[in-house]
Amino acid sequence: MIRSLITYERDPKSIYAASFATVRNEANLARFSPEMQAVVIRLIHACGMIEVADRIAYSPNAANAGSFALANGAPILCDCEMVGAGIIRRYLPANNEVIVTLNNPAVSELATTIGNTRSAAAIELWEPHIEGSVVAIGNAPTALFHLLELIDQGFPKPACILGFPVGFIGAAESKATLVASPRDCEFIALRGRRGGSAIASAAVNALSAGLPEISL
């Protein structure tokens, strides 16, 4: 048996409780409803940055709409495998299907046909599943841009769009487009360049089960 020489917290429940208590103490959560606070706290926990609370944009009913959709069995549509991998399956209230189409064999040819990225092309394959779904975009700005384009063209609407694409080209702009005109969809987004798969999946986990300190 290896005897540790370092003193640190080892109990998972204590770690979760202390982590989320720290976020509550340090972040400015006053503008959020209790339901949205659970989402924002998880987002902060996922990236370790208190300041993202000030960059969250959302529609007033987004948290309730997303939670309700999941409770009623809605699928979760992810723009990349990393978002899907971060969703904690045991939290899903209705054994919800997690769908990622990016690696579908048809995507590469479709991307050439539409003159866009594979991430954007993969969104077109969501059509049979997207109505009333929860969409989690944590990687590609082109995926969010193209989703909005498709909705403008009559694509079925999801119950909630979680917009967290990350990067230097198009990330801030795609989220700004969503926030400015959400196409009658509920949404949660992180303004600016920051985002990522871990944050997108954290949002899904929050809609599924609230905070870990409650769920453990």
JSON list of C-alpha atoms in Angstrom, two decimals:
[
{"chain": "A", "resi": 1, "resn": "MET", "atom": "CA", "xyz": [0.00, 0.00, 0.00]},
{"chain": "A", "resi": 2, "resn": "ILE", "atom": "CA", "xyz": [1.28, 3.44, -0.94]},
{"chain": "A", "resi": 3, "resn": "ARG", "atom": "CA", "xyz": [1.08, 5.89, 1.93]},
{"chain": "A", "resi": 4, "resn": "SER", "atom": "CA", "xyz": [0.35, 9.43, 0.75]},
{"chain": "A", "resi": 5, "resn": "LEU", "atom": "CA", "xyz": [2.63, 12.26, 1.87]},
{"chain": "A", "resi": 6, "resn": "ILE", "atom": "CA", "xyz": [0.36, 14.98, 0.53]},
{"chain": "A", "resi": 7, "resn": "THR", "atom": "CA", "xyz": [-2.62, 16.38, 2.40]},
{"chain": "A", "resi": 8, "resn": "TYR", "atom": "CA", "xyz": [-5.64, 16.99, 0.20]},
{"chain": "A", "resi": 9, "resn": "GLU", "atom": "CA", "xyz": [-9.40, 16.42, 0.15]},
{"chain": "A", "resi": 10, "resn": "ARG", "atom": "CA", "xyz": [-10.23, 12.89, -1.01]},
{"chain": "A", "resi": 11, "resn": "ASP", "atom": "CA", "xyz": [-13.95, 12.50, -0.37]},
{"chain": "A", "resi": 12, "resn": "PRO", "atom": "CA", "xyz": [-15.99, 13.09, -3.58]},
{"chain": "A", "resi": 13, "resn": "LYS", "atom": "CA", "xyz": [-19.03, 14.47, -1.81]},
{"chain": "A", "resi": 14, "resn": "SER", "atom": "CA", "xyz": [-16.92, 16.90, 0.19]},
{"chain": "A", "resi": 15, "resn": "ILE", "atom": "CA", "xyz": [-15.10, 18.01, -2.96]},
{"chain": "A", "resi": 16, "resn": "TYR", "atom": "CA", "xyz": [-18.37, 18.67, -4.77]},
{"chain": "A", "resi": 17, "resn": "ALA", "atom": "CA", "xyz": [-19.90, 20.48, -1.79]},
{"chain": "A", "resi": 18, "resn": "ALA", "atom": "CA", "xyz": [-16.86, 22.70, -1.30]},
{"chain": "A", "resi": 19, "resn": "SER", "atom": "CA", "xyz": [-16.51, 23.41, -5.02]},
{"chain": "A", "resi": 20, "resn": "PHE", "atom": "CA", "xyz": [-20.08, 24.51, -5.48]},
{"chain": "A", "resi": 21, "resn": "ALA", "atom": "CA", "xyz": [-20.09, 26.47, -2.24]},
{"chain": "A", "resi": 22, "resn": "THR", "atom": "CA", "xyz": [-17.03, 28.35, -3.53]},
{"chain": "A", "resi": 23, "resn": "VAL", "atom": "CA", "xyz": [-18.81, 29.18, -6.77]},
{"chain": "A", "resi": 24, "resn": "ARG", "atom": "CA", "xyz": [-21.87, 30.44, -4.90]},
{"chain": "A", "resi": 25, "resn": "ASN", "atom": "CA", "xyz": [-19.69, 32.61, -2.65]},
{"chain": "A", "resi": 26, "resn": "GLU", "atom": "CA", "xyz": [-17.58, 34.12, -5.42]},
{"chain": "A", "resi": 27, "resn": "ALA", "atom": "CA", "xyz": [-19.88, 34.43, -8.44]},
{"chain": "A", "resi": 28, "resn": "ASN", "atom": "CA", "xyz": [-22.50, 37.11, -8.95]},
{"chain": "A", "resi": 29, "resn": "LEU", "atom": "CA", "xyz": [-25.65, 35.01, -9.42]},
{"chain": "A", "resi": 30, "resn": "ALA", "atom": "CA", "xyz": [-28.23, 37.60, -8.41]},
{"chain": "A", "resi": 31, "resn": "ARG", "atom": "CA", "xyz": [-29.68, 38.05, -11.91]},
{"chain": "A", "resi": 32, "resn": "PHE", "atom": "CA", "xyz": [-30.44, 34.35, -12.37]},
{"chain": "A", "resi": 33, "resn": "SER", "atom": "CA", "xyz": [-33.51, 32.38, -11.34]},
{"chain": "A", "resi": 34, "resn": "PRO", "atom": "CA", "xyz": [-32.90, 29.34, -9.09]},
{"chain": "A", "resi": 35, "resn": "GLU", "atom": "CA", "xyz": [-33.17, 27.06, -12.13]},
{"chain": "A", "resi": 36, "resn": "MET", "atom": "CA", "xyz": [-30.65, 29.11, -14.10]},
{"chain": "A", "resi": 37, "resn": "GLN", "atom": "CA", "xyz": [-28.35, 29.37, -11.09]},
{"chain": "A", "resi": 38, "resn": "ALA", "atom": "CA", "xyz": [-27.96, 25.59, -11.16]},
{"chain": "A", "resi": 39, "resn": "VAL", "atom": "CA", "xyz": [-26.93, 25.80, -14.82]},
{"chain": "A", "resi": 40, "resn": "VAL", "atom": "CA", "xyz": [-24.54, 28.72, -14.34]},
{"chain": "A", "resi": 41, "resn": "ILE", "atom": "CA", "xyz": [-22.88, 27.13, -11.31]},
{"chain": "A", "resi": 42, "resn": "ARG", "atom": "CA", "xyz": [-22.22, 23.98, -13.31]},
{"chain": "A", "resi": 43, "resn": "LEU", "atom": "CA", "xyz": [-20.81, 26.02, -16.22]},
{"chain": "A", "resi": 44, "resn": "ILE", "atom": "CA", "xyz": [-18.43, 27.82, -13.87]},
{"chain": "A", "resi": 45, "resn": "HIS", "atom": "CA", "xyz": [-17.41, 24.53, -12.29]},
{"chain": "A", "resi": 46, "resn": "ALA", "atom": "CA", "xyz": [-16.69, 23.05, -15.72]},
{"chain": "A", "resi": 47, "resn": "CYS", "atom": "CA", "xyz": [-14.23, 25.78, -16.72]},
{"chain": "A", "resi": 48, "resn": "GLY", "atom": "CA", "xyz": [-13.01, 27.16, -13.38]},
{"chain": "A", "resi": 49, "resn": "MET", "atom": "CA", "xyz": [-13.77, 30.75, -14.32]},
{"chain": "A", "resi": 50, "resn": "ILE", "atom": "CA", "xyz": [-16.10, 32.72, -12.06]},
{"chain": "A", "resi": 51, "resn": "GLU", "atom": "CA", "xyz": [-16.28, 35.56, -14.57]},
{"chain": "A", "resi": 52, "resn": "VAL", "atom": "CA", "xyz": [-18.25, 33.55, -17.14]},
{"chain": "A", "resi": 53, "resn": "ALA", "atom": "CA", "xyz": [-21.38, 34.27, -15.08]},
{"chain": "A", "resi": 54, "resn": "ASP", "atom": "CA", "xyz": [-21.26, 37.80, -16.44]},
{"chain": "A", "resi": 55, "resn": "ARG", "atom": "CA", "xyz": [-21.15, 36.51, -20.03]},
{"chain": "A", "resi": 56, "resn": "ILE", "atom": "CA", "xyz": [-24.14, 34.17, -19.92]},
{"chain": "A", "resi": 57, "resn": "ALA", "atom": "CA", "xyz": [-27.09, 35.12, -22.14]},
{"chain": "A", "resi": 58, "resn": "TYR", "atom": "CA", "xyz": [-30.34, 33.19, -21.96]},
{"chain": "A", "resi": 59, "resn": "SER", "atom": "CA", "xyz": [-34.03, 33.30, -22.64]},
{"chain": "A", "resi": 60, "resn": "PRO", "atom": "CA", "xyz": [-36.23, 33.53, -19.53]},
{"chain": "A", "resi": 61, "resn": "ASN", "atom": "CA", "xyz": [-37.70, 30.03, -19.80]},
{"chain": "A", "resi": 62, "resn": "ALA", "atom": "CA", "xyz": [-34.61, 28.24, -21.12]},
{"chain": "A", "resi": 63, "resn": "ALA", "atom": "CA", "xyz": [-33.77, 26.17, -18.04]},
{"chain": "A", "resi": 64, "resn": "ASN", "atom": "CA", "xyz": [-37.34, 25.06, -17.48]},
{"chain": "A", "resi": 65, "resn": "ALA", "atom": "CA", "xyz": [-37.89, 24.29, -21.16]},
{"chain": "A", "resi": 66, "resn": "GLY", "atom": "CA", "xyz": [-34.71, 22.23, -21.40]},
{"chain": "A", "resi": 67, "resn": "SER", "atom": "CA", "xyz": [-35.41, 20.31, -18.20]},
{"chain": "A", "resi": 68, "resn": "PHE", "atom": "CA", "xyz": [-39.01, 19.64, -19.24]},
{"chain": "A", "resi": 69, "resn": "ALA", "atom": "CA", "xyz": [-37.93, 18.37, -22.65]},
{"chain": "A", "resi": 70, "resn": "LEU", "atom": "CA", "xyz": [-35.42, 15.97, -21.14]},
{"chain": "A", "resi": 71, "resn": "ALA", "atom": "CA", "xyz": [-37.91, 14.74, -18.54]},
{"chain": "A", "resi": 72, "resn": "ASN", "atom": "CA", "xyz": [-40.26, 13.91, -21.37]},
{"chain": "A", "resi": 73, "resn": "GLY", "atom": "CA", "xyz": [-37.71, 11.88, -23.29]},
{"chain": "A", "resi": 74, "resn": "ALA", "atom": "CA", "xyz": [-36.33, 14.41, -25.78]},
{"chain": "A", "resi": 75, "resn": "PRO", "atom": "CA", "xyz": [-33.08, 13.44, -27.50]},
{"chain": "A", "resi": 76, "resn": "ILE", "atom": "CA", "xyz": [-29.90, 15.43, -27.04]},
{"chain": "A", "resi": 77, "resn": "LEU", "atom": "CA", "xyz": [-28.21, 16.49, -30.28]},
{"chain": "A", "resi": 78, "resn": "CYS", "atom": "CA", "xyz": [-24.47, 17.23, -29.96]},
{"chain": "A", "resi": 79, "resn": "ASP", "atom": "CA", "xyz": [-22.17, 18.80, -32.53]},
{"chain": "A", "resi": 80, "resn": "CYS", "atom": "CA", "xyz": [-19.19, 16.62, -31.59]},
{"chain": "A", "resi": 81, "resn": "GLU", "atom": "CA", "xyz": [-18.31, 13.42, -29.77]},
{"chain": "A", "resi": 82, "resn": "MET", "atom": "CA", "xyz": [-16.66, 15.27, -26.88]},
{"chain": "A", "resi": 83, "resn": "VAL", "atom": "CA", "xyz": [-19.93, 16.96, -25.95]},
{"chain": "A", "resi": 84, "resn": "GLY", "atom": "CA", "xyz": [-21.72, 13.63, -25.99]},
{"chain": "A", "resi": 85, "resn": "ALA", "atom": "CA", "xyz": [-18.97, 12.00, -23.93]},
{"chain": "A", "resi": 86, "resn": "GLY", "atom": "CA", "xyz": [-19.33, 14.62, -21.19]},
{"chain": "A", "resi": 87, "resn": "ILE", "atom": "CA", "xyz": [-23.04, 13.95, -20.65]},
{"chain": "A", "resi": 88, "resn": "ILE", "atom": "CA", "xyz": [-23.51, 11.89, -17.49]},
{"chain": "A", "resi": 89, "resn": "ARG", "atom": "CA", "xyz": [-25.86, 9.14, -18.58]},
{"chain": "A", "resi": 90, "resn": "ARG", "atom": "CA", "xyz": [-27.06, 8.23, -15.09]},
{"chain": "A", "resi": 91, "resn": "TYR", "atom": "CA", "xyz": [-28.42, 11.77, -14.71]},
{"chain": "A", "resi": 92, "resn": "LEU", "atom": "CA", "xyz": [-30.63, 11.56, -17.79]},
{"chain": "A", "resi": 93, "resn": "PRO", "atom": "CA", "xyz": [-34.22, 11.47, -16.56]},
{"chain": "A", "resi": 94, "resn": "ALA", "atom": "CA", "xyz": [-35.68, 9.35, -19.38]},
{"chain": "A", "resi": 95, "resn": "ASN", "atom": "CA", "xyz": [-32.72, 7.38, -20.69]},
{"chain": "A", "resi": 96, "resn": "ASN", "atom": "CA", "xyz": [-32.55, 10.08, -23.36]},
{"chain": "A", "resi": 97, "resn": "GLU", "atom": "CA", "xyz": [-30.80, 9.28, -26.62]},
{"chain": "A", "resi": 98, "resn": "VAL", "atom": "CA", "xyz": [-27.57, 11.21, -27.20]},
{"chain": "A", "resi": 99, "resn": "ILE", "atom": "CA", "xyz": [-27.08, 11.76, -30.94]},
{"chain": "A", "resi": 100, "resn": "VAL", "atom": "CA", "xyz": [-23.87, 12.84, -32.68]},
{"chain": "A", "resi": 101, "resn": "THR", "atom": "CA", "xyz": [-23.91, 12.80, -36.49]},
{"chain": "A", "resi": 102, "resn": "LEU", "atom": "CA", "xyz": [-20.48, 14.30, -37.19]},
{"chain": "A", "resi": 103, "resn": "ASN", "atom": "CA", "xyz": [-18.91, 10.95, -38.09]},
{"chain": "A", "resi": 104, "resn": "ASN", "atom": "CA", "xyz": [-21.79, 9.74, -40.22]},
{"chain": "A", "resi": 105, "resn": "PRO", "atom": "CA", "xyz": [-20.35, 8.48, -43.54]},
{"chain": "A", "resi": 106, "resn": "ALA", "atom": "CA", "xyz": [-22.60, 10.86, -45.49]},
{"chain": "A", "resi": 107, "resn": "VAL", "atom": "CA", "xyz": [-21.21, 13.98, -43.84]},
{"chain": "A", "resi": 108, "resn": "SER", "atom": "CA", "xyz": [-18.07, 14.54, -45.92]},
{"chain": "A", "resi": 109, "resn": "GLU", "atom": "CA", "xyz": [-19.90, 14.47, -49.26]},
{"chain": "A", "resi": 110, "resn": "LEU", "atom": "CA", "xyz": [-22.71, 16.58, -47.86]},
{"chain": "A", "resi": 111, "resn": "ALA", "atom": "CA", "xyz": [-20.17, 19.18, -46.68]},
{"chain": "A", "resi": 112, "resn": "THR", "atom": "CA", "xyz": [-18.82, 19.42, -50.22]},
{"chain": "A", "resi": 113, "resn": "THR", "atom": "CA", "xyz": [-22.33, 19.71, -51.63]},
{"chain": "A", "resi": 114, "resn": "ILE", "atom": "CA", "xyz": [-23.36, 22.58, -49.35]},
{"chain": "A", "resi": 115, "resn": "GLY", "atom": "CA", "xyz": [-19.94, 24.26, -49.40]},
{"chain": "A", "resi": 116, "resn": "ASN", "atom": "CA", "xyz": [-19.55, 24.27, -45.64]},
{"chain": "A", "resi": 117, "resn": "THR", "atom": "CA", "xyz": [-17.72, 22.44, -42.87]},
{"chain": "A", "resi": 118, "resn": "ARG", "atom": "CA", "xyz": [-18.38, 18.85, -41.82]},
{"chain": "A", "resi": 119, "resn": "SER", "atom": "CA", "xyz": [-19.74, 20.22, -38.54]},
{"chain": "A", "resi": 120, "resn": "ALA", "atom": "CA", "xyz": [-22.31, 22.28, -40.42]},
{"chain": "A", "resi": 121, "resn": "ALA", "atom": "CA", "xyz": [-23.21, 19.41, -42.75]},
{"chain": "A", "resi": 122, "resn": "ALA", "atom": "CA", "xyz": [-23.77, 17.09, -39.79]},
{"chain": "A", "resi": 123, "resn": "ILE", "atom": "CA", "xyz": [-26.53, 19.40, -38.55]},
{"chain": "A", "resi": 124, "resn": "GLU", "atom": "CA", "xyz": [-28.61, 18.60, -41.65]},
{"chain": "A", "resi": 125, "resn": "LEU", "atom": "CA", "xyz": [-28.79, 14.99, -40.48]},
{"chain": "A", "resi": 126, "resn": "TRP", "atom": "CA", "xyz": [-30.56, 16.11, -37.30]},
{"chain": "A", "resi": 127, "resn": "GLU", "atom": "CA", "xyz": [-33.82, 16.77, -39.12]},
{"chain": "A", "resi": 128, "resn": "PRO", "atom": "CA", "xyz": [-35.62, 13.54, -38.06]},
{"chain": "A", "resi": 129, "resn": "HIS", "atom": "CA", "xyz": [-34.72, 14.13, -34.39]},
{"chain": "A", "resi": 130, "resn": "ILE", "atom": "CA", "xyz": [-34.52, 17.85, -33.75]},
{"chain": "A", "resi": 131, "resn": "GLU", "atom": "CA", "xyz": [-38.13, 18.88, -33.10]},
{"chain": "A", "resi": 132, "resn": "GLY", "atom": "CA", "xyz": [-38.49, 19.40, -29.34]},
{"chain": "A", "resi": 133, "resn": "SER", "atom": "CA", "xyz": [-34.92, 18.24, -28.68]},
{"chain": "A", "resi": 134, "resn": "VAL", "atom": "CA", "xyz": [-32.12, 19.74, -26.61]},
{"chain": "A", "resi": 135, "resn": "VAL", "atom": "CA", "xyz": [-29.26, 20.91, -28.83]},
{"chain": "A", "resi": 136, "resn": "ALA", "atom": "CA", "xyz": [-25.78, 21.14, -27.31]},
{"chain": "A", "resi": 137, "resn": "ILE", "atom": "CA", "xyz": [-23.12, 22.86, -29.44]},
{"chain": "A", "resi": 138, "resn": "GLY", "atom": "CA", "xyz": [-19.71, 23.04, -27.79]},
{"chain": "A", "resi": 139, "resn": "ASN", "atom": "CA", "xyz": [-17.23, 23.06, -30.64]},
{"chain": "A", "resi": 140, "resn": "ALA", "atom": "CA", "xyz": [-17.98, 24.46, -34.07]},
{"chain": "A", "resi": 141, "resn": "PRO", "atom": "CA", "xyz": [-19.36, 27.96, -34.73]},
{"chain": "A", "resi": 142, "resn": "THR", "atom": "CA", "xyz": [-20.38, 26.79, -38.22]},
{"chain": "A", "resi": 143, "resn": "ALA", "atom": "CA", "xyz": [-22.68, 24.23, -36.59]},
{"chain": "A", "resi": 144, "resn": "LEU", "atom": "CA", "xyz": [-24.56, 26.95, -34.74]},
{"chain": "A", "resi": 145, "resn": "PHE", "atom": "CA", "xyz": [-24.63, 29.28, -37.73]},
{"chain": "A", "resi": 146, "resn": "HIS", "atom": "CA", "xyz": [-25.96, 26.54, -40.00]},
{"chain": "A", "resi": 147, "resn": "LEU", "atom": "CA", "xyz": [-28.56, 25.42, -37.48]},
{"chain": "A", "resi": 148, "resn": "LEU", "atom": "CA", "xyz": [-29.94, 28.96, -37.45]},
{"chain": "A", "resi": 149, "resn": "GLU", "atom": "CA", "xyz": [-29.87, 29.05, -41.26]},
{"chain": "A", "resi": 150, "resn": "LEU", "atom": "CA", "xyz": [-31.79, 25.79, -41.44]},
{"chain": "A", "resi": 151, "resn": "ILE", "atom": "CA", "xyz": [-34.40, 26.99, -38.95]},
{"chain": "A", "resi": 152, "resn": "ASP", "atom": "CA", "xyz": [-34.85, 30.10, -41.10]},
{"chain": "A", "resi": 153, "resn": "GLN", "atom": "CA", "xyz": [-35.55, 27.74, -44.00]},
{"chain": "A", "resi": 154, "resn": "GLY", "atom": "CA", "xyz": [-38.22, 25.78, -42.11]},
{"chain": "A", "resi": 155, "resn": "PHE", "atom": "CA", "xyz": [-36.17, 23.21, -40.19]},
{"chain": "A", "resi": 156, "resn": "PRO", "atom": "CA", "xyz": [-37.99, 21.86, -37.10]},
{"chain": "A", "resi": 157, "resn": "LYS", "atom": "CA", "xyz": [-37.20, 23.74, -33.91]},
{"chain": "A", "resi": 158, "resn": "PRO", "atom": "CA", "xyz": [-35.56, 22.31, -30.79]},
{"chain": "A", "resi": 159, "resn": "ALA", "atom": "CA", "xyz": [-36.91, 22.93, -27.31]},
{"chain": "A", "resi": 160, "resn": "CYS", "atom": "CA", "xyz": [-33.65, 24.54, -26.23]},
{"chain": "A", "resi": 161, "resn": "ILE", "atom": "CA", "xyz": [-30.34, 25.50, -27.86]},
{"chain": "A", "resi": 162, "resn": "LEU", "atom": "CA", "xyz": [-27.23, 25.37, -25.69]},
{"chain": "A", "resi": 163, "resn": "GLY", "atom": "CA", "xyz": [-24.80, 27.55, -27.63]},
{"chain": "A", "resi": 164, "resn": "PHE", "atom": "CA", "xyz": [-21.18, 27.17, -26.50]},
{"chain": "A", "resi": 165, "resn": "PRO", "atom": "CA", "xyz": [-18.99, 27.02, -29.63]},
{"chain": "A", "resi": 166, "resn": "VAL", "atom": "CA", "xyz": [-15.42, 28.04, -28.89]},
{"chain": "A", "resi": 167, "resn": "GLY", "atom": "CA", "xyz": [-12.65, 29.71, -30.86]},
{"chain": "A", "resi": 168, "resn": "PHE", "atom": "CA", "xyz": [-11.39, 32.79, -32.62]},
{"chain": "A", "resi": 169, "resn": "ILE", "atom": "CA", "xyz": [-13.27, 32.62, -35.93]},
{"chain": "A", "resi": 170, "resn": "GLY", "atom": "CA", "xyz": [-17.03, 32.80, -35.71]},
{"chain": "A", "resi": 171, "resn": "ALA", "atom": "CA", "xyz": [-17.55, 31.68, -32.13]},
{"chain": "A", "resi": 172, "resn": "ALA", "atom": "CA", "xyz": [-18.49, 35.08, -30.71]},
{"chain": "A", "resi": 173, "resn": "GLU", "atom": "CA", "xyz": [-20.41, 35.98, -33.85]},
{"chain": "A", "resi": 174, "resn": "SER", "atom": "CA", "xyz": [-22.46, 32.76, -33.98]},
{"chain": "A", "resi": 175, "resn": "LYS", "atom": "CA", "xyz": [-23.55, 33.18, -30.38]},
{"chain": "A", "resi": 176, "resn": "ALA", "atom": "CA", "xyz": [-24.33, 36.85, -30.91]},
{"chain": "A", "resi": 177, "resn": "THR", "atom": "CA", "xyz": [-26.55, 35.84, -33.83]},
{"chain": "A", "resi": 178, "resn": "LEU", "atom": "CA", "xyz": [-28.39, 33.35, -31.64]},
{"chain": "A", "resi": 179, "resn": "VAL", "atom": "CA", "xyz": [-28.87, 35.85, -28.83]},
{"chain": "A", "resi": 180, "resn": "ALA", "atom": "CA", "xyz": [-30.03, 38.62, -31.16]},
{"chain": "A", "resi": 181, "resn": "SER", "atom": "CA", "xyz": [-32.55, 36.38, -32.94]},
{"chain": "A", "resi": 182, "resn": "PRO", "atom": "CA", "xyz": [-33.21, 33.00, -31.30]},
{"chain": "A", "resi": 183, "resn": "ARG", "atom": "CA", "xyz": [-35.89, 32.07, -33.84]},
{"chain": "A", "resi": 184, "resn": "ASP", "atom": "CA", "xyz": [-38.49, 31.53, -31.09]},
{"chain": "A", "resi": 185, "resn": "CYS", "atom": "CA", "xyz": [-36.24, 28.90, -29.49]},
{"chain": "A", "resi": 186, "resn": "GLU", "atom": "CA", "xyz": [-35.24, 28.89, -25.84]},
{"chain": "A", "resi": 187, "resn": "PHE", "atom": "CA", "xyz": [-31.47, 29.26, -25.50]},
{"chain": "A", "resi": 188, "resn": "ILE", "atom": "CA", "xyz": [-28.48, 29.52, -23.20]},
{"chain": "A", "resi": 189, "resn": "ALA", "atom": "CA", "xyz": [-25.21, 30.87, -24.58]},
{"chain": "A", "resi": 190, "resn": "LEU", "atom": "CA", "xyz": [-21.83, 32.13, -23.44]},
{"chain": "A", "resi": 191, "resn": "ARG", "atom": "CA", "xyz": [-20.99, 35.40, -25.17]},
{"chain": "A", "resi": 192, "resn": "GLY", "atom": "CA", "xyz": [-17.56, 35.84, -26.70]},
{"chain": "A", "resi": 193, "resn": "ARG", "atom": "CA", "xyz": [-14.85, 33.41, -27.73]},
{"chain": "A", "resi": 194, "resn": "ARG", "atom": "CA", "xyz": [-15.02, 31.15, -24.71]},
{"chain": "A", "resi": 195, "resn": "GLY", "atom": "CA", "xyz": [-16.98, 27.92, -24.72]},
{"chain": "A", "resi": 196, "resn": "GLY", "atom": "CA", "xyz": [-16.13, 24.31, -25.36]},
{"chain": "A", "resi": 197, "resn": "SER", "atom": "CA", "xyz": [-17.36, 20.76, -25.09]},
{"chain": "A", "resi": 198, "resn": "ALA", "atom": "CA", "xyz": [-17.04, 20.50, -21.32]},
{"chain": "A", "resi": 199, "resn": "ILE", "atom": "CA", "xyz": [-19.21, 23.58, -20.84]},
{"chain": "A", "resi": 200, "resn": "ALA", "atom": "CA", "xyz": [-21.85, 22.38, -23.30]},
{"chain": "A", "resi": 201, "resn": "SER", "atom": "CA", "xyz": [-22.12, 18.98, -21.64]},
{"chain": "A", "resi": 202, "resn": "ALA", "atom": "CA", "xyz": [-22.17, 20.63, -18.20]},
{"chain": "A", "resi": 203, "resn": "ALA", "atom": "CA", "xyz": [-25.24, 22.59, -19.30]},
{"chain": "A", "resi": 204, "resn": "VAL", "atom": "CA", "xyz": [-26.96, 19.35, -20.31]},
{"chain": "A", "resi": 205, "resn": "ASN", "atom": "CA", "xyz": [-26.04, 17.77, -16.98]},
{"chain": "A", "resi": 206, "resn": "ALA", "atom": "CA", "xyz": [-27.51, 20.74, -15.14]},
{"chain": "A", "resi": 207, "resn": "LEU", "atom": "CA", "xyz": [-30.77, 20.50, -17.06]},
{"chain": "A", "resi": 208, "resn": "SER", "atom": "CA", "xyz": [-30.85, 16.77, -16.33]},
{"chain": "A", "resi": 209, "resn": "ALA", "atom": "CA", "xyz": [-30.13, 16.74, -12.62]},
{"chain": "A", "resi": 210, "resn": "GLY", "atom": "CA", "xyz": [-29.41, 20.14, -11.14]},
{"chain": "A", "resi": 211, "resn": "LEU", "atom": "CA", "xyz": [-26.26, 20.26, -9.03]},
{"chain": "A", "resi": 212, "resn": "PRO", "atom": "CA", "xyz": [-24.07, 17.29, -8.11]},
{"chain": "A", "resi": 213, "resn": "GLU", "atom": "CA", "xyz": [-24.32, 18.07, -4.42]},
{"chain": "A", "resi": 214, "resn": "ILE", "atom": "CA", "xyz": [-28.05, 17.38, -4.72]},
{"chain": "A", "resi": 215, "resn": "SER", "atom": "CA", "xyz": [-27.69, 14.31, -6.93]},
{"chain": "A", "resi": 216, "resn": "LEU", "atom": "CA", "xyz": [-24.89, 12.40, -5.22]}
]
